[in-house]
PDB file of C-alpha atoms in Angstrom:
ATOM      1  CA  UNK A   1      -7.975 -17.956   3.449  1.00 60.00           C
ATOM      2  CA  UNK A   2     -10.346 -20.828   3.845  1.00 77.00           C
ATOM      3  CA  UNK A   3     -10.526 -23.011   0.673  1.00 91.00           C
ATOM      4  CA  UNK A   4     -13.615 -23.775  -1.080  1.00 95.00           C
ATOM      5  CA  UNK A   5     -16.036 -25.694   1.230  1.00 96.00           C
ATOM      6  CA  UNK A   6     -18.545 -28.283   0.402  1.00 97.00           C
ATOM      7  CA  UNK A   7     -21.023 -29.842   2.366  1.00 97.00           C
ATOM      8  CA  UNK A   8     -21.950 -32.629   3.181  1.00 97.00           C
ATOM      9  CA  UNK A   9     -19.424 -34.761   2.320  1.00 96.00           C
ATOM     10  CA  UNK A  10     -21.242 -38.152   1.434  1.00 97.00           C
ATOM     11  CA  UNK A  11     -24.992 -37.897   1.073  1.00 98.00           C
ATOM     12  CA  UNK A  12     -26.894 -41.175   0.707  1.00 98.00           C
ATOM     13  CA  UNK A  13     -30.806 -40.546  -0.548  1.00 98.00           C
ATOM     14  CA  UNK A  14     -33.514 -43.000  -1.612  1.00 98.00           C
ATOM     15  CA  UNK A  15     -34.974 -43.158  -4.998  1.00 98.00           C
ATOM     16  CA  UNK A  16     -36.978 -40.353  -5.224  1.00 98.00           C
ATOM     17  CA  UNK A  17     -35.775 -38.334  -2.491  1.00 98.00           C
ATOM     18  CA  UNK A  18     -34.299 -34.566  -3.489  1.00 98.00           C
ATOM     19  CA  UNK A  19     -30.410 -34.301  -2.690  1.00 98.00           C
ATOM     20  CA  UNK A  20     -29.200 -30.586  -1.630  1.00 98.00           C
ATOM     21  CA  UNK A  21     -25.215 -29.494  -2.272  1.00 98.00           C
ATOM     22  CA  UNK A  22     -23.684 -26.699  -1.257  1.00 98.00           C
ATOM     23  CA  UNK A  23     -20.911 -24.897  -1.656  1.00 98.00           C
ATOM     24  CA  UNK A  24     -18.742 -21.841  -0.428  1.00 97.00           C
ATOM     25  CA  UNK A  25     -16.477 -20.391  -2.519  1.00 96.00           C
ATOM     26  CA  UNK A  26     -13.495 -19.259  -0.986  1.00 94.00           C
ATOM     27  CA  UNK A  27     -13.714 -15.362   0.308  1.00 92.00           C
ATOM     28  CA  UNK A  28     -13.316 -12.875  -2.563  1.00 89.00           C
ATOM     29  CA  UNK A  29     -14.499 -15.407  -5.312  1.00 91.00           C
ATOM     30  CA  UNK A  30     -17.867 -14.562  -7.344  1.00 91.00           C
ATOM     31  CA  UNK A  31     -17.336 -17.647  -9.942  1.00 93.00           C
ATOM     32  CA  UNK A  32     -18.873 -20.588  -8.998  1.00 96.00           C
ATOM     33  CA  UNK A  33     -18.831 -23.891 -11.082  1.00 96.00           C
ATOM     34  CA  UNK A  34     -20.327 -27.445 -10.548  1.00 98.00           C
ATOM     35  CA  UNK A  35     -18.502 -30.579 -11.984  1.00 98.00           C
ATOM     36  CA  UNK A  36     -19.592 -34.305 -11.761  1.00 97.00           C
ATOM     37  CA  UNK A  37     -17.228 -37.164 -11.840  1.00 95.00           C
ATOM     38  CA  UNK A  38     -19.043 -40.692 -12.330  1.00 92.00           C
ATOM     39  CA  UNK A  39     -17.036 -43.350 -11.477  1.00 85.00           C
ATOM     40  CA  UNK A  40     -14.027 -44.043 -13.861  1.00 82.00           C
ATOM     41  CA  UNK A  41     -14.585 -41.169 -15.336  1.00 86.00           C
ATOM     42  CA  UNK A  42     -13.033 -37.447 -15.434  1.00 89.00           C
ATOM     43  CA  UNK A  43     -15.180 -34.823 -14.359  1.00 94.00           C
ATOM     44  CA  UNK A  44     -17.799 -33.511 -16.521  1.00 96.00           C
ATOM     45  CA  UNK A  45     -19.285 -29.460 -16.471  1.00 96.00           C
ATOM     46  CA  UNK A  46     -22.580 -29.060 -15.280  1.00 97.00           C
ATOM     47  CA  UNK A  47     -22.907 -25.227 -14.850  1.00 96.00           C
ATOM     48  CA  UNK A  48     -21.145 -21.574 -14.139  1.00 95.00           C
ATOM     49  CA  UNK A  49     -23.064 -19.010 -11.855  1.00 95.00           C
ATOM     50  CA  UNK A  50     -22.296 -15.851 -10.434  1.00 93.00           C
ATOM     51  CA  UNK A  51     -23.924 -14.011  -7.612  1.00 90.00           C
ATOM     52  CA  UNK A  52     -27.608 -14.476  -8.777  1.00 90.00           C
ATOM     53  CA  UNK A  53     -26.774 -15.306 -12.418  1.00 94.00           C
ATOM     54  CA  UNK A  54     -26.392 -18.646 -13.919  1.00 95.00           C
ATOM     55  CA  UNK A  55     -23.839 -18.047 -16.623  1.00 92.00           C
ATOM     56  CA  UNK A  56     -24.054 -21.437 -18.636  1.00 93.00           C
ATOM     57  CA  UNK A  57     -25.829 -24.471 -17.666  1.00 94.00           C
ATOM     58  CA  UNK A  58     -24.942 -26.404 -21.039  1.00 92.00           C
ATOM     59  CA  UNK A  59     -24.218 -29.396 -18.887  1.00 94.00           C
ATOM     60  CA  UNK A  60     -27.287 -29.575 -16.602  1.00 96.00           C
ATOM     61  CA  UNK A  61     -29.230 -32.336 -17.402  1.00 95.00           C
ATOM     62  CA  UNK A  62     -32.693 -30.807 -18.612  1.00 91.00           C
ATOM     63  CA  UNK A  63     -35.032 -32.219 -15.731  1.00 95.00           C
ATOM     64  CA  UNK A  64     -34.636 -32.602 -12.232  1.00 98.00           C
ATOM     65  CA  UNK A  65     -31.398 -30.294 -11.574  1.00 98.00           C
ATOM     66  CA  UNK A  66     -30.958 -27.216 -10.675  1.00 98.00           C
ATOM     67  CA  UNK A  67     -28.528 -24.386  -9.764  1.00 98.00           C
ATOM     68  CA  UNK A  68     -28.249 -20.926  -7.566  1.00 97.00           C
ATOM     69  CA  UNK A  69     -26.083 -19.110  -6.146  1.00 96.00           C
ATOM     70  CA  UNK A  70     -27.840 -16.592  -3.989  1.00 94.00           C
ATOM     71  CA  UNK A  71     -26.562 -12.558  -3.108  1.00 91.00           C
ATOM     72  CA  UNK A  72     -26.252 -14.138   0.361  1.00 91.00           C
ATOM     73  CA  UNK A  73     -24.855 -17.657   1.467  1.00 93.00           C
ATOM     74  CA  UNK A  74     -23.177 -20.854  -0.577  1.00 96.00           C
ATOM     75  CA  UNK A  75     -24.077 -22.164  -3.947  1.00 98.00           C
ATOM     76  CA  UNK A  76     -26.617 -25.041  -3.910  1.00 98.00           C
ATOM     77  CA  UNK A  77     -27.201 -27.592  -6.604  1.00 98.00           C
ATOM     78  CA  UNK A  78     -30.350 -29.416  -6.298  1.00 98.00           C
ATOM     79  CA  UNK A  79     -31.098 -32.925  -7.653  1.00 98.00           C
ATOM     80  CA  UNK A  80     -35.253 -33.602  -7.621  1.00 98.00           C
ATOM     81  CA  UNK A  81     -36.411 -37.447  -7.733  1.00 98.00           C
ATOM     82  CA  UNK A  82     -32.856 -38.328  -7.409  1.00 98.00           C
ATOM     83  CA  UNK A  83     -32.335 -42.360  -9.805  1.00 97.00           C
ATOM     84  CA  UNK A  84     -29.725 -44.308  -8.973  1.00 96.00           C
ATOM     85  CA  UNK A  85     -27.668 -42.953 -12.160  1.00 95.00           C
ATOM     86  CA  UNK A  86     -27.227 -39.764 -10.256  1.00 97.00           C
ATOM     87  CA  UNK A  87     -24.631 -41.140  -7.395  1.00 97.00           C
ATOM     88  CA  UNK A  88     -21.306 -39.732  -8.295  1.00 97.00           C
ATOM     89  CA  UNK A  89     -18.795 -37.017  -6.605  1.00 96.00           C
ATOM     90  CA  UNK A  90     -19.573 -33.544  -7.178  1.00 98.00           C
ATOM     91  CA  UNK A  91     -17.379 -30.946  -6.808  1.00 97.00           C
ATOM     92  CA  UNK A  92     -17.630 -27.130  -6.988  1.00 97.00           C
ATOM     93  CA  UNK A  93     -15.036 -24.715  -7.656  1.00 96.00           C
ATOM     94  CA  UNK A  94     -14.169 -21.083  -7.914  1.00 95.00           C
ATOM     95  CA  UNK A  95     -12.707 -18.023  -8.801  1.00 92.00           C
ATOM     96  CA  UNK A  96     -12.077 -14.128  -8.366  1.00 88.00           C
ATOM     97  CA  UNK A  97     -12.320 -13.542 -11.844  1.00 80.00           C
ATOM     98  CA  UNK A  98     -12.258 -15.062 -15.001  1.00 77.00           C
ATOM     99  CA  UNK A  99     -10.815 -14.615 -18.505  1.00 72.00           C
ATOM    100  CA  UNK A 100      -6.637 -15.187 -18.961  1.00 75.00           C
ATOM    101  CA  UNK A 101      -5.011 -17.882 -17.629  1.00 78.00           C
ATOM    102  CA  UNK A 102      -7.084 -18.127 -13.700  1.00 83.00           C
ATOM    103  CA  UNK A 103      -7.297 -21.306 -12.107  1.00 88.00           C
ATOM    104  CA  UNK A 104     -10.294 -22.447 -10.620  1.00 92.00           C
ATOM    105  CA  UNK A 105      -9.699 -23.794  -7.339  1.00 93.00           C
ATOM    106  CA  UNK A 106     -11.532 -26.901  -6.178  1.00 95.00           C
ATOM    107  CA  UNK A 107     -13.571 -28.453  -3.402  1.00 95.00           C
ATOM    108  CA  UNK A 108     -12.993 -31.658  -1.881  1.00 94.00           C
ATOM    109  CA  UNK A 109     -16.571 -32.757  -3.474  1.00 96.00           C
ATOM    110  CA  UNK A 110     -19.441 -34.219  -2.361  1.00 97.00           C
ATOM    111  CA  UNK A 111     -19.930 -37.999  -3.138  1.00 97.00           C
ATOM    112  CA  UNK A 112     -23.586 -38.956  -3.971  1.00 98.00           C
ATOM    113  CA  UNK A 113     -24.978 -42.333  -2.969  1.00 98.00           C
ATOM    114  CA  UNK A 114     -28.155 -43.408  -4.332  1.00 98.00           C
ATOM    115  CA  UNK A 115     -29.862 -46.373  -2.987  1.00 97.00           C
TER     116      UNK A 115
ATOM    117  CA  UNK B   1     -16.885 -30.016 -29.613  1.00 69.00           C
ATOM    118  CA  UNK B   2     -13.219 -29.637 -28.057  1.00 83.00           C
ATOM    119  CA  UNK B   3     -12.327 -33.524 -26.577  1.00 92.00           C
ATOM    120  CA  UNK B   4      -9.549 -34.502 -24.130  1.00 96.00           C
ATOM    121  CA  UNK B   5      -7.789 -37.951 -25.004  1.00 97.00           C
ATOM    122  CA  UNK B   6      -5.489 -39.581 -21.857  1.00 97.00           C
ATOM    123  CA  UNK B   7      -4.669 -42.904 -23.775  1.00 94.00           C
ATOM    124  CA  UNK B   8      -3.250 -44.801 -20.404  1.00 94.00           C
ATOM    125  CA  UNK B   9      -5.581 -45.433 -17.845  1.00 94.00           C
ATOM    126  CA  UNK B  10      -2.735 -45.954 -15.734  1.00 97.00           C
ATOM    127  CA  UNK B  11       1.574 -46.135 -15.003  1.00 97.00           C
ATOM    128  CA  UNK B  12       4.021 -46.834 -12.204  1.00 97.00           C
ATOM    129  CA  UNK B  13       7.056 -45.376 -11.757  1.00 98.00           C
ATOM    130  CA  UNK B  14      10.172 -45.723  -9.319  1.00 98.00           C
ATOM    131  CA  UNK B  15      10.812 -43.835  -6.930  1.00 98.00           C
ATOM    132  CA  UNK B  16      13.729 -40.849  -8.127  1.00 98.00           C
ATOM    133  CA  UNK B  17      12.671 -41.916 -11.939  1.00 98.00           C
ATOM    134  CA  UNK B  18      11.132 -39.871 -14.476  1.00 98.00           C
ATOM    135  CA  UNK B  19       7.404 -40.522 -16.113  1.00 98.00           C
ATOM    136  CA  UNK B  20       5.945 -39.095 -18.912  1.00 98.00           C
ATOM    137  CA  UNK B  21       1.762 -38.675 -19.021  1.00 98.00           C
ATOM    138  CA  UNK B  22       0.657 -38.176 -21.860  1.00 98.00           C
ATOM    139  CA  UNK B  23      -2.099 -36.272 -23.183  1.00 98.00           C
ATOM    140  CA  UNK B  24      -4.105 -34.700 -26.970  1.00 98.00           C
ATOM    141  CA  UNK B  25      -6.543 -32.973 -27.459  1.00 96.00           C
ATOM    142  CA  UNK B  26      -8.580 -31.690 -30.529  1.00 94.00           C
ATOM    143  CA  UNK B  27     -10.095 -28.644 -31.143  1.00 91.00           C
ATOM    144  CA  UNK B  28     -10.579 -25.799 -34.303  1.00 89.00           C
ATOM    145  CA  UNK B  29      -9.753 -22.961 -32.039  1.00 88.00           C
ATOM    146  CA  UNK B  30      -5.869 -21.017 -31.935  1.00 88.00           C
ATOM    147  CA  UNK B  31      -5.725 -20.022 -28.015  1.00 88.00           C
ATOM    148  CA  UNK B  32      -6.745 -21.887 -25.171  1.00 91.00           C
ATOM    149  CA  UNK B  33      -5.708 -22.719 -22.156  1.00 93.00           C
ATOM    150  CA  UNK B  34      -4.262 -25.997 -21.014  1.00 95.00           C
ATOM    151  CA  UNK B  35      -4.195 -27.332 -17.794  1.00 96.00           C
ATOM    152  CA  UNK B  36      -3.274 -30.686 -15.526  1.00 98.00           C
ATOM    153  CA  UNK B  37      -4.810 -31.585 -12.078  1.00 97.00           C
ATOM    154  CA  UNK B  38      -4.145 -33.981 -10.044  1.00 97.00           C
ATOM    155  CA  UNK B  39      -6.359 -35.668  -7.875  1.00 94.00           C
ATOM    156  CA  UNK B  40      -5.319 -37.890  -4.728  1.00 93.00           C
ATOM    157  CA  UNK B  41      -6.984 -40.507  -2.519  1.00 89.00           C
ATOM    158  CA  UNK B  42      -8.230 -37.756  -0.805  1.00 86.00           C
ATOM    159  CA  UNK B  43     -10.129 -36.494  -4.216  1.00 85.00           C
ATOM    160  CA  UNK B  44      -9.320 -32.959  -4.062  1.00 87.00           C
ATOM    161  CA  UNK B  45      -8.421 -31.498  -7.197  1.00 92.00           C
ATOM    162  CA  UNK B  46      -5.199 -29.994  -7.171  1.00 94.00           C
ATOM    163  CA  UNK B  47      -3.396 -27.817  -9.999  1.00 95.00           C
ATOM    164  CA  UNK B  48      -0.048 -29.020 -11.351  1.00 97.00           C
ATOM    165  CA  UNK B  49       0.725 -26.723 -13.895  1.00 97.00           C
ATOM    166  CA  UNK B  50      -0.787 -24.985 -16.648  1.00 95.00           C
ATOM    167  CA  UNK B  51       0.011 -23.458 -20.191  1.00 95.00           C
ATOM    168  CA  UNK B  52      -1.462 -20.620 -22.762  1.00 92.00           C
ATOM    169  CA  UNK B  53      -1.318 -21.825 -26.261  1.00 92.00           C
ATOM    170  CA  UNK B  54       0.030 -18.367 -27.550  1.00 89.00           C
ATOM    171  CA  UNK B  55       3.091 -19.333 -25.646  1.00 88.00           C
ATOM    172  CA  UNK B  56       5.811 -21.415 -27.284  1.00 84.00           C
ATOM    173  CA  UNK B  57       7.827 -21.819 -23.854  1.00 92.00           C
ATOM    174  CA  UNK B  58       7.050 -24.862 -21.815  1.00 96.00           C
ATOM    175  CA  UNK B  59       5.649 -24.510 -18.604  1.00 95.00           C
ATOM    176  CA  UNK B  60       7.579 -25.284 -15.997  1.00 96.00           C
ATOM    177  CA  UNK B  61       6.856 -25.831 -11.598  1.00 95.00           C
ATOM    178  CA  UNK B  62       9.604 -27.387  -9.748  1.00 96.00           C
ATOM    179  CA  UNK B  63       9.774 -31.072 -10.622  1.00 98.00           C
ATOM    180  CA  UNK B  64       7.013 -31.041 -12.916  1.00 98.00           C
ATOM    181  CA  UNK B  65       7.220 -29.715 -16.681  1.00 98.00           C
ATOM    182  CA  UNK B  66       4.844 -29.757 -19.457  1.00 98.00           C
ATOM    183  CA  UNK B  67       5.943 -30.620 -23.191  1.00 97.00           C
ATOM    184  CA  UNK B  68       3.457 -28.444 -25.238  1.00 97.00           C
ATOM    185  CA  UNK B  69       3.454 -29.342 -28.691  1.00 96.00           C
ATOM    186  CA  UNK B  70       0.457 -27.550 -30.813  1.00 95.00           C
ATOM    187  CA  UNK B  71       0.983 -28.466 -33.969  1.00 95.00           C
ATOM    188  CA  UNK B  72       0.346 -32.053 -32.806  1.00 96.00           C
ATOM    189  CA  UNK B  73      -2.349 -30.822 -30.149  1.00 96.00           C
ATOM    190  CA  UNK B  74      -0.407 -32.765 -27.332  1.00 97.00           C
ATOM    191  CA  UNK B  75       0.228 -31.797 -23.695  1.00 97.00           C
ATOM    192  CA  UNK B  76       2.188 -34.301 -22.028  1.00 98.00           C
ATOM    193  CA  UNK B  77       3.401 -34.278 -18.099  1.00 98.00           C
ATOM    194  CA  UNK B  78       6.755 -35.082 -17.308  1.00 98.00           C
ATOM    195  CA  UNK B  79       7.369 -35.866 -13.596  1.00 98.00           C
ATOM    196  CA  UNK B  80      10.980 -35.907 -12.766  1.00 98.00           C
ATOM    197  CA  UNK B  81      12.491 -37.352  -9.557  1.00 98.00           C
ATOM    198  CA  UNK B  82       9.194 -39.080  -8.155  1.00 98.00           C
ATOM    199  CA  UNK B  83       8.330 -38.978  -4.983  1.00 98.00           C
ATOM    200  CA  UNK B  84       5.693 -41.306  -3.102  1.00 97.00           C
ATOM    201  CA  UNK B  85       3.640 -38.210  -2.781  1.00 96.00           C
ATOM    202  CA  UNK B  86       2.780 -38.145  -6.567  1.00 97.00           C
ATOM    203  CA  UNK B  87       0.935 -41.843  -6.420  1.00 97.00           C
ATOM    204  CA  UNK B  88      -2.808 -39.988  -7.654  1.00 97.00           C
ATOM    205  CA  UNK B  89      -4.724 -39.647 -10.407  1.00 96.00           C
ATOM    206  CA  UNK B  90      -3.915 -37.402 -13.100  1.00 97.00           C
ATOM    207  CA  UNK B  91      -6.300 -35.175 -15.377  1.00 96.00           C
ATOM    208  CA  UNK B  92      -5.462 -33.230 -18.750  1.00 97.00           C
ATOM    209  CA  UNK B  93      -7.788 -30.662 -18.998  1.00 96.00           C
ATOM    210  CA  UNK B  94      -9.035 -27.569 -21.711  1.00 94.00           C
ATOM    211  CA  UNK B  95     -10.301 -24.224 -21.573  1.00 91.00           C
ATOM    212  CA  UNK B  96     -11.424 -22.407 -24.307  1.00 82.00           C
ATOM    213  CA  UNK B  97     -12.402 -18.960 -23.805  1.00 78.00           C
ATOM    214  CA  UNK B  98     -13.999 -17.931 -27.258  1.00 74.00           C
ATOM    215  CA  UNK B  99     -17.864 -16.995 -26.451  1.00 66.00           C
ATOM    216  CA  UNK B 100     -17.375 -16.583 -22.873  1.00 69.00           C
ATOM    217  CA  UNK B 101     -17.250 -20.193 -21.854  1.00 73.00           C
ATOM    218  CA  UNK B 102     -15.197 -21.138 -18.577  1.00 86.00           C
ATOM    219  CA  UNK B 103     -15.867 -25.057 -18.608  1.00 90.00           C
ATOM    220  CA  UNK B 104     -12.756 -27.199 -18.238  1.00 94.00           C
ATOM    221  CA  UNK B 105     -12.936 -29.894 -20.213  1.00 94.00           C
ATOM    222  CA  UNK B 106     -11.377 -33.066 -18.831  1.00 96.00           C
ATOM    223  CA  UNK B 107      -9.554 -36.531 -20.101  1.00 96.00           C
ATOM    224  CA  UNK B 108     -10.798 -39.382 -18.432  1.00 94.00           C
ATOM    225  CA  UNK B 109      -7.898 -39.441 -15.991  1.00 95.00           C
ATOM    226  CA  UNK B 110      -4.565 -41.747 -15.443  1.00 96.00           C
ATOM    227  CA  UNK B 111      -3.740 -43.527 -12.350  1.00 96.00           C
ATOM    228  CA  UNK B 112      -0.272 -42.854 -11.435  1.00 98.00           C
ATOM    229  CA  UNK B 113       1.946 -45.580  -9.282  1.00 98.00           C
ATOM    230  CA  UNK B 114       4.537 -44.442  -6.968  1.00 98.00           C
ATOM    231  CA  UNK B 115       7.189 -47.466  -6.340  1.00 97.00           C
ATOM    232  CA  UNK B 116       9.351 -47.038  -3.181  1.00 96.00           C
TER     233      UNK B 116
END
């Protein structure tokens, strides 16, 4: 079983330019959940989707981000106008279920460059 | 709002030796779920071990042990035997799962040394 893929790995966009993540859960796993790690820092929550529902978004920035995770294909988080303050690693993870003591198994992230 | 609290930003250890990271946390709530990853040069995120707070008995996987104490709402790491292998950072991390939520909640990491 494949583990949870995220592409691309490094992204570089200008200021202004729209950055596109994605992310496939591994097979069997409807939880989806986006963390950014800044550097220095531990990672912070940005949202929880399943299969065309976003569950919590509590830690999406109000403008310029955004979340899906379609019936068909891999998770996207979407990053309009991107400012410099937005480079960091992000990294998805997933689950089959949730509830109890699950663990939510990570991707190796995708690191953000801003220039 | 629950908060994660790794007071040393970083430790070395010997190789074969024993290291303790520690870890508290704060939060109103009586069960929750406890958790540490570790995360190596490579930056995947990798579960160590993890621990329910309804459960009294430390967790335990292999060379790596947790020392759970609620009362105190600490969740320290103890690595035992170190191996070059275990040179990565380290994250404490919290789920609570009143309301539905499924957000870890991470410390700010430690950066673990590996001595040969």
């Amino acid at each position: 079983n494949a583990g949870v893929m995220q592409n691309p790995r490094h992204l570089v966009r200008r200021r202004g330019q729209e950055a596109r993540l994605r992310c496939s859960p591994m097979k069997g796993h409807s939880h989806v959940y986006w963390y950014r790690q800044l550097p220095e820092e531990g990672l912070k929550f940005m949202v929880y989707l399943q299969k065309e529902n976003i569950i919590d978004e509590s830690g999406m920035p109000k403008e310029r981000f955004s979340a899906e995770f379609p019936k068909e294909g891999p998770s996207i988080l979407r990053i309009q106008q991107v400012v410099r303050g937005d480079s960091a690693a992000y990294f998805c993870a997933s689950s089959p279920t949730t509830g109890g003591l699950y663990e939510q198994y990570f991707g190796p992230g995708t690191r953000l460059t801003v220039t | 709002a629950q908060t994660v609290t790794q007071s040393q930003p970083e430790m070395s250890v010997q190789e074969a030796e024993t290291v303790t990271l520690s870890c508290t946390y704060d939060t109103s709530e009586s069960d929750y779920y406890l958790f540490w990853y570790k995360q190596p040069p490579s930056r995947q995120m990798i579960l160590v071990i993890r621990q329910e707070a309804y459960k009294q008995q430390n967790a335990t996987e292999n060379r790596f042990s947790v020392n759970f104490q609620k009362a105190a709402k600490s969740f320290s790491l103890k690595i035992s035997d170190s191996q070059l292998g275990d040179a990565a950072m380290y994250f404490c991390a919290y789920r609570d799962p009143q309301g539905g939520s499924e957000k870890l909640v991470f410390g700010k990491g430690m950066k673990l040394t590996v001595n040969p």
